[in-house]
mmCIF file of C-alpha atoms and ligand atoms in Angstrom:
data_model
loop_
_atom_site.group_PDB
_atom_site.id
_atom_site.type_symbol
_atom_site.label_atom_id
_atom_site.label_comp_id
_atom_site.label_asym_id
_atom_site.label_seq_id
_atom_site.Cartn_x
_atom_site.Cartn_y
_atom_site.Cartn_z
ATOM 1 C CA MET A 1 84.367 100.866 126.211
ATOM 2 C CA ARG A 2 81.607 100.253 128.573
ATOM 3 C CA VAL A 3 79.024 103.062 127.487
ATOM 4 C CA ASN A 4 79.251 102.072 123.808
ATOM 5 C CA THR A 5 79.040 98.411 124.261
ATOM 6 C CA LEU A 6 75.929 98.955 126.423
ATOM 7 C CA LYS A 7 74.401 101.229 123.998
ATOM 8 C CA ARG A 8 75.048 98.908 121.058
ATOM 9 C CA ALA A 9 73.645 95.941 123.161
ATOM 10 C CA ALA A 10 70.521 98.141 123.662
ATOM 11 C CA VAL A 11 70.159 98.815 120.028
ATOM 12 C CA ALA A 12 70.711 95.248 119.019
ATOM 13 C CA PHE A 13 68.152 94.215 121.528
ATOM 14 C CA ALA A 14 65.602 96.784 120.414
ATOM 15 C CA LEU A 15 65.974 95.929 116.832
ATOM 16 C CA ALA A 16 65.363 92.311 117.649
ATOM 17 C CA LEU A 17 61.775 93.426 118.915
ATOM 18 C CA PRO A 18 59.075 95.035 116.854
ATOM 19 C CA GLY A 19 57.303 98.039 118.389
ATOM 20 C CA ALA A 20 57.610 101.654 119.186
ATOM 21 C CA ALA A 21 60.598 101.125 121.611
ATOM 22 C CA VAL A 22 62.935 100.874 118.550
ATOM 23 C CA ALA A 23 62.404 104.495 117.365
ATOM 24 C CA THR A 24 63.393 105.862 120.806
ATOM 25 C CA VAL A 25 66.516 103.925 121.044
ATOM 26 C CA VAL A 26 67.627 104.363 117.413
ATOM 27 C CA ALA A 27 67.125 108.157 117.972
ATOM 28 C CA ALA A 28 69.865 108.103 120.728
ATOM 29 C CA PRO A 29 72.672 110.291 119.836
ATOM 30 C CA ALA A 30 75.921 108.983 118.345
ATOM 31 C CA ALA A 31 78.404 107.499 120.703
ATOM 32 C CA HIS A 32 79.881 109.993 122.966
ATOM 33 C CA ALA A 33 80.700 110.548 126.722
ATOM 34 C CA ASP A 34 83.681 108.263 126.517
ATOM 35 C CA GLY A 35 85.497 107.637 129.870
ATOM 36 C CA CYS A 36 88.815 108.881 128.370
ATOM 37 C CA TYR A 37 88.342 111.411 125.735
ATOM 38 C CA THR A 38 85.312 112.757 123.730
ATOM 39 C CA TRP A 39 85.731 114.360 120.436
ATOM 40 C CA PRO A 40 83.622 117.500 120.187
ATOM 41 C CA ARG A 41 83.616 117.878 116.424
ATOM 42 C CA THR A 42 84.328 116.290 113.207
ATOM 43 C CA LEU A 43 87.983 116.728 112.075
ATOM 44 C CA SER A 44 89.611 117.005 108.615
ATOM 45 C CA GLN A 45 92.467 118.563 106.934
ATOM 46 C CA GLY A 46 93.163 122.099 108.051
ATOM 47 C CA ARG A 47 91.921 121.657 111.586
ATOM 48 C CA SER A 48 94.075 122.051 114.669
ATOM 49 C CA GLY A 49 93.816 121.723 118.373
ATOM 50 C CA GLU A 50 93.932 119.302 121.256
ATOM 51 C CA ASP A 51 91.231 117.165 119.560
ATOM 52 C CA VAL A 52 93.443 116.636 116.597
ATOM 53 C CA ARG A 53 96.370 115.798 118.860
ATOM 54 C CA GLN A 54 94.335 113.232 120.659
ATOM 55 C CA LEU A 55 93.264 111.744 117.419
ATOM 56 C CA GLN A 56 96.929 111.758 116.119
ATOM 57 C CA ILE A 57 97.881 109.496 119.182
ATOM 58 C CA ARG A 58 95.116 106.931 118.253
ATOM 59 C CA VAL A 59 96.027 106.666 114.609
ATOM 60 C CA ALA A 60 99.654 106.985 114.921
ATOM 61 C CA GLY A 61 100.016 103.153 114.313
ATOM 62 C CA TRP A 62 98.551 103.664 110.801
ATOM 63 C CA ALA A 63 101.568 105.824 109.544
ATOM 64 C CA GLY A 64 102.117 103.517 106.533
ATOM 65 C CA TYR A 65 105.584 102.045 105.455
ATOM 66 C CA ALA A 66 108.435 103.835 107.065
ATOM 67 C CA GLY A 67 106.072 106.632 108.047
ATOM 68 C CA VAL A 68 105.522 108.572 111.272
ATOM 69 C CA VAL A 69 102.500 110.468 112.358
ATOM 70 C CA ARG A 70 103.640 113.740 114.024
ATOM 71 C CA ILE A 71 101.624 114.376 117.176
ATOM 72 C CA ASP A 72 101.524 118.089 116.686
ATOM 73 C CA GLY A 73 97.794 118.882 116.844
ATOM 74 C CA ARG A 74 97.777 119.914 113.082
ATOM 75 C CA TYR A 75 95.646 117.841 110.826
ATOM 76 C CA GLY A 76 97.710 117.618 107.633
ATOM 77 C CA PRO A 77 98.039 115.146 104.832
ATOM 78 C CA GLU A 78 99.927 112.539 106.945
ATOM 79 C CA THR A 79 97.189 112.587 109.670
ATOM 80 C CA ALA A 80 94.587 112.365 106.896
ATOM 81 C CA ALA A 81 96.399 109.276 105.261
ATOM 82 C CA ALA A 82 96.651 107.697 108.721
ATOM 83 C CA VAL A 83 92.836 108.157 109.348
ATOM 84 C CA LYS A 84 92.260 106.666 105.926
ATOM 85 C CA ARG A 85 94.171 103.496 106.710
ATOM 86 C CA PHE A 86 92.592 103.221 110.129
ATOM 87 C CA GLN A 87 89.134 103.602 108.447
ATOM 88 C CA SER A 88 89.819 100.732 105.996
ATOM 89 C CA ALA A 89 91.451 98.622 108.686
ATOM 90 C CA TYR A 90 88.224 98.565 110.520
ATOM 91 C CA GLY A 91 85.886 98.492 107.609
ATOM 92 C CA LEU A 92 84.838 102.073 107.689
ATOM 93 C CA ARG A 93 84.340 104.356 104.808
ATOM 94 C CA ALA A 94 87.971 105.707 104.015
ATOM 95 C CA ASP A 95 87.663 109.320 103.403
ATOM 96 C CA GLY A 96 90.329 110.547 105.689
ATOM 97 C CA VAL A 97 87.781 112.574 107.642
ATOM 98 C CA ALA A 98 87.275 111.846 111.371
ATOM 99 C CA GLY A 99 83.670 111.984 112.066
ATOM 100 C CA PRO A 100 81.141 110.063 114.220
ATOM 101 C CA GLN A 101 81.845 106.692 112.895
ATOM 102 C CA THR A 102 85.574 106.982 113.258
ATOM 103 C CA PHE A 103 85.153 108.346 116.705
ATOM 104 C CA ALA A 104 82.867 105.370 117.647
ATOM 105 C CA LYS A 105 85.371 102.867 116.507
ATOM 106 C CA ILE A 106 88.046 104.672 118.548
ATOM 107 C CA TYR A 107 85.485 104.655 121.634
ATOM 108 C CA ASP A 108 85.015 101.059 120.938
ATOM 109 C CA LEU A 109 88.800 100.356 121.125
ATOM 110 C CA GLN A 110 89.426 102.596 124.008
ATOM 111 C CA ASP A 111 89.286 101.796 127.715
ATOM 112 C CA ASP A 112 88.288 104.411 130.115
ATOM 113 C CA ASP A 113 92.006 104.615 131.329
ATOM 114 C CA CYS A 114 92.881 105.749 127.686
ATOM 115 C CA THR A 115 94.712 102.619 126.766
ATOM 116 C CA PRO A 116 93.514 100.557 123.790
ATOM 117 C CA LYS A 117 91.380 97.565 124.345
ATOM 118 C CA HIS A 118 94.013 94.825 123.908
ATOM 119 C CA PHE A 119 96.947 96.457 126.105
ATOM 120 C CA SER A 120 97.240 97.891 129.560
ATOM 121 C CA TYR A 121 99.288 99.874 131.692
ATOM 122 C CA SER A 122 100.347 96.881 133.788
ATOM 123 C CA GLU A 123 101.752 95.143 130.708
ATOM 124 C CA LEU A 124 104.216 97.941 129.829
ATOM 125 C CA ASP A 125 105.137 99.379 133.239
ATOM 126 C CA ASN A 126 108.424 98.817 134.938
ATOM 127 C CA GLY A 127 109.699 95.488 133.710
ATOM 128 C CA CYS A 128 111.832 94.435 136.690
ATOM 129 C CA GLY A 129 108.805 93.639 138.850
ATOM 130 C CA LYS A 130 108.344 96.870 140.612
ATOM 131 C CA GLY A 131 105.709 98.381 138.337
ATOM 132 C CA GLY A 132 105.177 102.175 137.763
ATOM 133 C CA TRP A 133 106.726 104.629 135.688
ATOM 134 C CA SER A 134 109.483 106.322 137.738
ATOM 135 C CA GLY A 135 113.178 105.770 137.598
ATOM 136 C CA GLY A 136 113.636 106.579 134.136
ATOM 137 C CA PRO A 137 115.194 109.867 132.396
ATOM 138 C CA LEU A 138 111.790 111.418 132.036
ATOM 139 C CA SER A 139 109.097 112.212 134.536
ATOM 140 C CA SER A 140 106.610 109.449 135.369
ATOM 141 C CA SER A 141 103.845 111.216 133.631
ATOM 142 C CA ALA A 142 105.825 111.783 130.433
ATOM 143 C CA THR A 143 107.028 108.116 130.392
ATOM 144 C CA ARG A 144 103.380 107.003 130.936
ATOM 145 C CA GLU A 145 102.283 109.252 128.102
ATOM 146 C CA ASN A 146 104.796 107.545 125.778
ATOM 147 C CA ALA A 147 103.608 104.124 126.843
ATOM 148 C CA VAL A 148 100.082 105.044 125.654
ATOM 149 C CA ARG A 149 101.347 106.016 122.422
ATOM 150 C CA THR A 150 103.421 102.816 122.260
ATOM 151 C CA MET A 151 100.145 100.918 123.108
ATOM 152 C CA TRP A 152 98.067 102.619 120.315
ATOM 153 C CA LYS A 153 100.672 101.575 117.824
ATOM 154 C CA LEU A 154 100.734 98.123 119.234
ATOM 155 C CA GLU A 155 96.899 97.934 118.720
ATOM 156 C CA ALA A 156 97.386 98.844 115.131
ATOM 157 C CA LEU A 157 100.165 96.270 114.831
ATOM 158 C CA ARG A 158 97.874 93.534 116.457
ATOM 159 C CA ARG A 159 95.019 94.477 114.061
ATOM 160 C CA SER A 160 97.334 94.328 110.939
ATOM 161 C CA LEU A 161 98.356 90.912 112.025
ATOM 162 C CA GLY A 162 94.763 89.609 112.129
ATOM 163 C CA ASP A 163 93.753 90.545 115.581
ATOM 164 C CA LYS A 164 95.736 87.722 117.329
ATOM 165 C CA PRO A 165 97.241 88.434 120.822
ATOM 166 C CA LEU A 166 100.647 90.056 121.087
ATOM 167 C CA TYR A 167 102.644 89.609 124.383
ATOM 168 C CA VAL A 168 104.631 92.254 125.840
ATOM 169 C CA SER A 169 107.726 90.570 127.595
ATOM 170 C CA SER A 170 109.288 94.060 128.357
ATOM 171 C CA GLY A 171 108.074 97.698 128.085
ATOM 172 C CA PHE A 172 109.174 100.610 130.244
ATOM 173 C CA ARG A 173 112.535 99.977 132.179
ATOM 174 C CA SER A 174 113.882 102.211 134.828
ATOM 175 C CA ILE A 175 117.606 102.975 134.617
ATOM 176 C CA ALA A 176 118.338 100.497 137.321
ATOM 177 C CA CYS A 177 116.014 97.736 135.639
ATOM 178 C CA ASN A 178 117.684 98.435 132.271
ATOM 179 C CA LYS A 179 121.076 97.934 133.757
ATOM 180 C CA GLN A 180 120.003 94.738 135.406
ATOM 181 C CA VAL A 181 118.631 93.188 132.150
ATOM 182 C CA GLY A 182 121.764 94.385 130.240
ATOM 183 C CA GLY A 183 119.712 96.953 127.979
ATOM 184 C CA ALA A 184 121.540 99.486 125.708
ATOM 185 C CA SER A 185 122.568 102.485 127.797
ATOM 186 C CA ASP A 186 120.280 104.949 125.899
ATOM 187 C CA SER A 187 117.444 102.169 125.230
ATOM 188 C CA GLN A 188 114.024 103.270 124.064
ATOM 189 C CA HIS A 189 112.678 101.196 126.923
ATOM 190 C CA LEU A 190 113.868 103.865 129.291
ATOM 191 C CA TYR A 191 111.368 106.405 127.814
ATOM 192 C CA GLY A 192 108.332 104.204 127.708
ATOM 193 C CA ASN A 193 108.899 104.179 123.880
ATOM 194 C CA ALA A 194 109.524 100.505 123.186
ATOM 195 C CA ALA A 195 108.011 97.079 123.507
ATOM 196 C CA ASP A 196 109.471 93.468 123.104
ATOM 197 C CA LEU A 197 107.009 91.175 121.520
ATOM 198 C CA THR A 198 106.155 87.706 121.167
ATOM 199 C CA SER A 199 103.291 85.845 119.692
ATOM 200 C CA ARG A 200 101.717 82.284 119.640
ATOM 201 C CA ASP A 201 99.892 82.878 116.241
ATOM 202 C CA ARG A 202 102.431 84.923 114.325
ATOM 203 C CA THR A 203 106.277 84.545 113.902
ATOM 204 C CA LEU A 204 108.747 87.111 114.967
ATOM 205 C CA CYS A 205 109.475 87.934 111.472
ATOM 206 C CA GLU A 206 105.913 88.560 110.684
ATOM 207 C CA ILE A 207 105.739 90.970 113.584
ATOM 208 C CA ALA A 208 109.024 92.714 112.541
ATOM 209 C CA ARG A 209 107.877 93.152 108.934
ATOM 210 C CA SER A 210 104.408 94.374 109.917
ATOM 211 C CA ALA A 211 105.771 96.916 112.344
ATOM 212 C CA ARG A 212 107.318 98.741 109.456
ATOM 213 C CA ASP A 213 103.854 100.045 108.498
ATOM 214 C CA GLN A 214 102.794 100.767 111.941
ATOM 215 C CA GLY A 215 104.715 103.779 112.801
ATOM 216 C CA PHE A 216 107.632 102.065 114.524
ATOM 217 C CA SER A 217 110.991 103.613 113.608
ATOM 218 C CA GLY A 218 113.105 101.163 115.561
ATOM 219 C CA ILE A 219 112.718 97.321 114.918
ATOM 220 C CA TYR A 220 115.041 94.739 115.938
ATOM 221 C CA GLY A 221 114.247 90.928 115.535
ATOM 222 C CA PRO A 222 115.724 87.636 114.385
ATOM 223 C CA GLY A 223 119.294 87.745 113.215
ATOM 224 C CA TYR A 224 120.105 90.861 115.288
ATOM 225 C CA PRO A 225 122.060 90.192 118.340
ATOM 226 C CA ASP A 226 120.069 88.931 121.354
ATOM 227 C CA HIS A 227 116.759 89.361 119.484
ATOM 228 C CA ASP A 228 116.003 85.749 118.320
ATOM 229 C CA ASP A 229 113.481 85.281 120.898
ATOM 230 C CA HIS A 230 111.468 88.565 120.634
ATOM 231 C CA ALA A 231 110.720 91.302 118.270
ATOM 232 C CA HIS A 232 111.607 94.786 119.667
ATOM 233 C CA VAL A 233 109.674 97.848 118.292
ATOM 234 C CA ASP A 234 110.208 101.362 119.263
ATOM 235 C CA SER A 235 109.508 105.109 118.326
ATOM 236 C CA ARG A 236 113.071 106.395 118.356
ATOM 237 C CA ARG A 237 112.488 108.951 115.435
ATOM 238 C CA GLU A 238 109.840 110.861 117.703
ATOM 239 C CA ASN A 239 112.029 110.864 120.741
ATOM 240 C CA THR A 240 113.658 114.261 121.173
ATOM 241 C CA ARG A 241 114.874 113.540 124.762
ATOM 242 C CA ASP A 242 117.385 110.813 124.068
ATOM 243 C CA LYS A 243 120.950 110.948 122.563
ATOM 244 C CA THR A 244 120.398 108.921 119.429
ATOM 245 C CA ALA A 245 119.861 110.422 116.000
ATOM 246 C CA ASN A 246 116.043 110.712 115.019
ATOM 247 C CA THR A 247 116.401 108.318 112.203
ATOM 248 C CA THR A 248 114.837 104.971 111.328
ATOM 249 C CA ASP A 249 116.847 101.975 112.410
ATOM 250 C CA TRP A 250 115.576 98.474 111.511
ATOM 251 C CA SER A 251 117.471 95.217 111.769
ATOM 252 C CA ALA A 252 116.122 91.758 111.524
ATOM 253 C CA PRO A 253 118.368 90.179 108.980
ATOM 254 C CA ASP A 254 116.742 86.789 109.099
ATOM 255 C CA CYS A 255 113.496 88.458 108.035
ATOM 256 C CA ALA A 256 114.687 90.754 105.315
ATOM 257 C CA VAL A 257 114.067 93.727 107.523
ATOM 258 C CA ASP A 258 116.770 96.248 107.381
HETATM 259 ZN ZN1 ZN B 301 113.693 95.835 123.333
#
């Protein structure tokens, strides 16, 4: 996030110098004016609104084992627990209250286009070379919004795996693209809800196992047919537009994920 990065750099620079300039710079307000979204107030249990919904999207990857953070704009116990896990993952005081430090960390992780720092739209858009978000069962904007949610979970997964790069070999697929690659007929890839992952630093089993804590209700990996060369993660439980049941489905038999 450009504004915060510059501000922190300015503070660090000022702190390195003795003199009056320090007071002026340190007195600058807490991080705000983010290019994507700026939270107007501290949030805690009992709050509701669009700002809560925006927060839920960013912490949904910290749902805990087999958990899902509902993106409903209501700050309940599961949102508080996710905020706590987010806070401890990034070395903040883990109190489950989203205040200036929590938002500053989100601004730091967030690009101006609303994607998290280590993932981009171009990595997840139409996998058959055409780019874009059209040609699936949902509107382009709904598909793209699902992809943003997927990316925030991927950012959490990446963090939980020690902040080593994860590579997306397939994200959103249009109906035509999905047919071309032989995807399942009601694949979560059609909805912008799934990613196929590889890594140079972590095994596919490590990815599949960790994904269980990161809000992914669909996981397929080594030992599951056609999944020995990537780990598939998706959010099928939250998908009310598909034909499959809203239940958890994990299968990576070689990794003891089932
Ligand atoms: Zn897949």
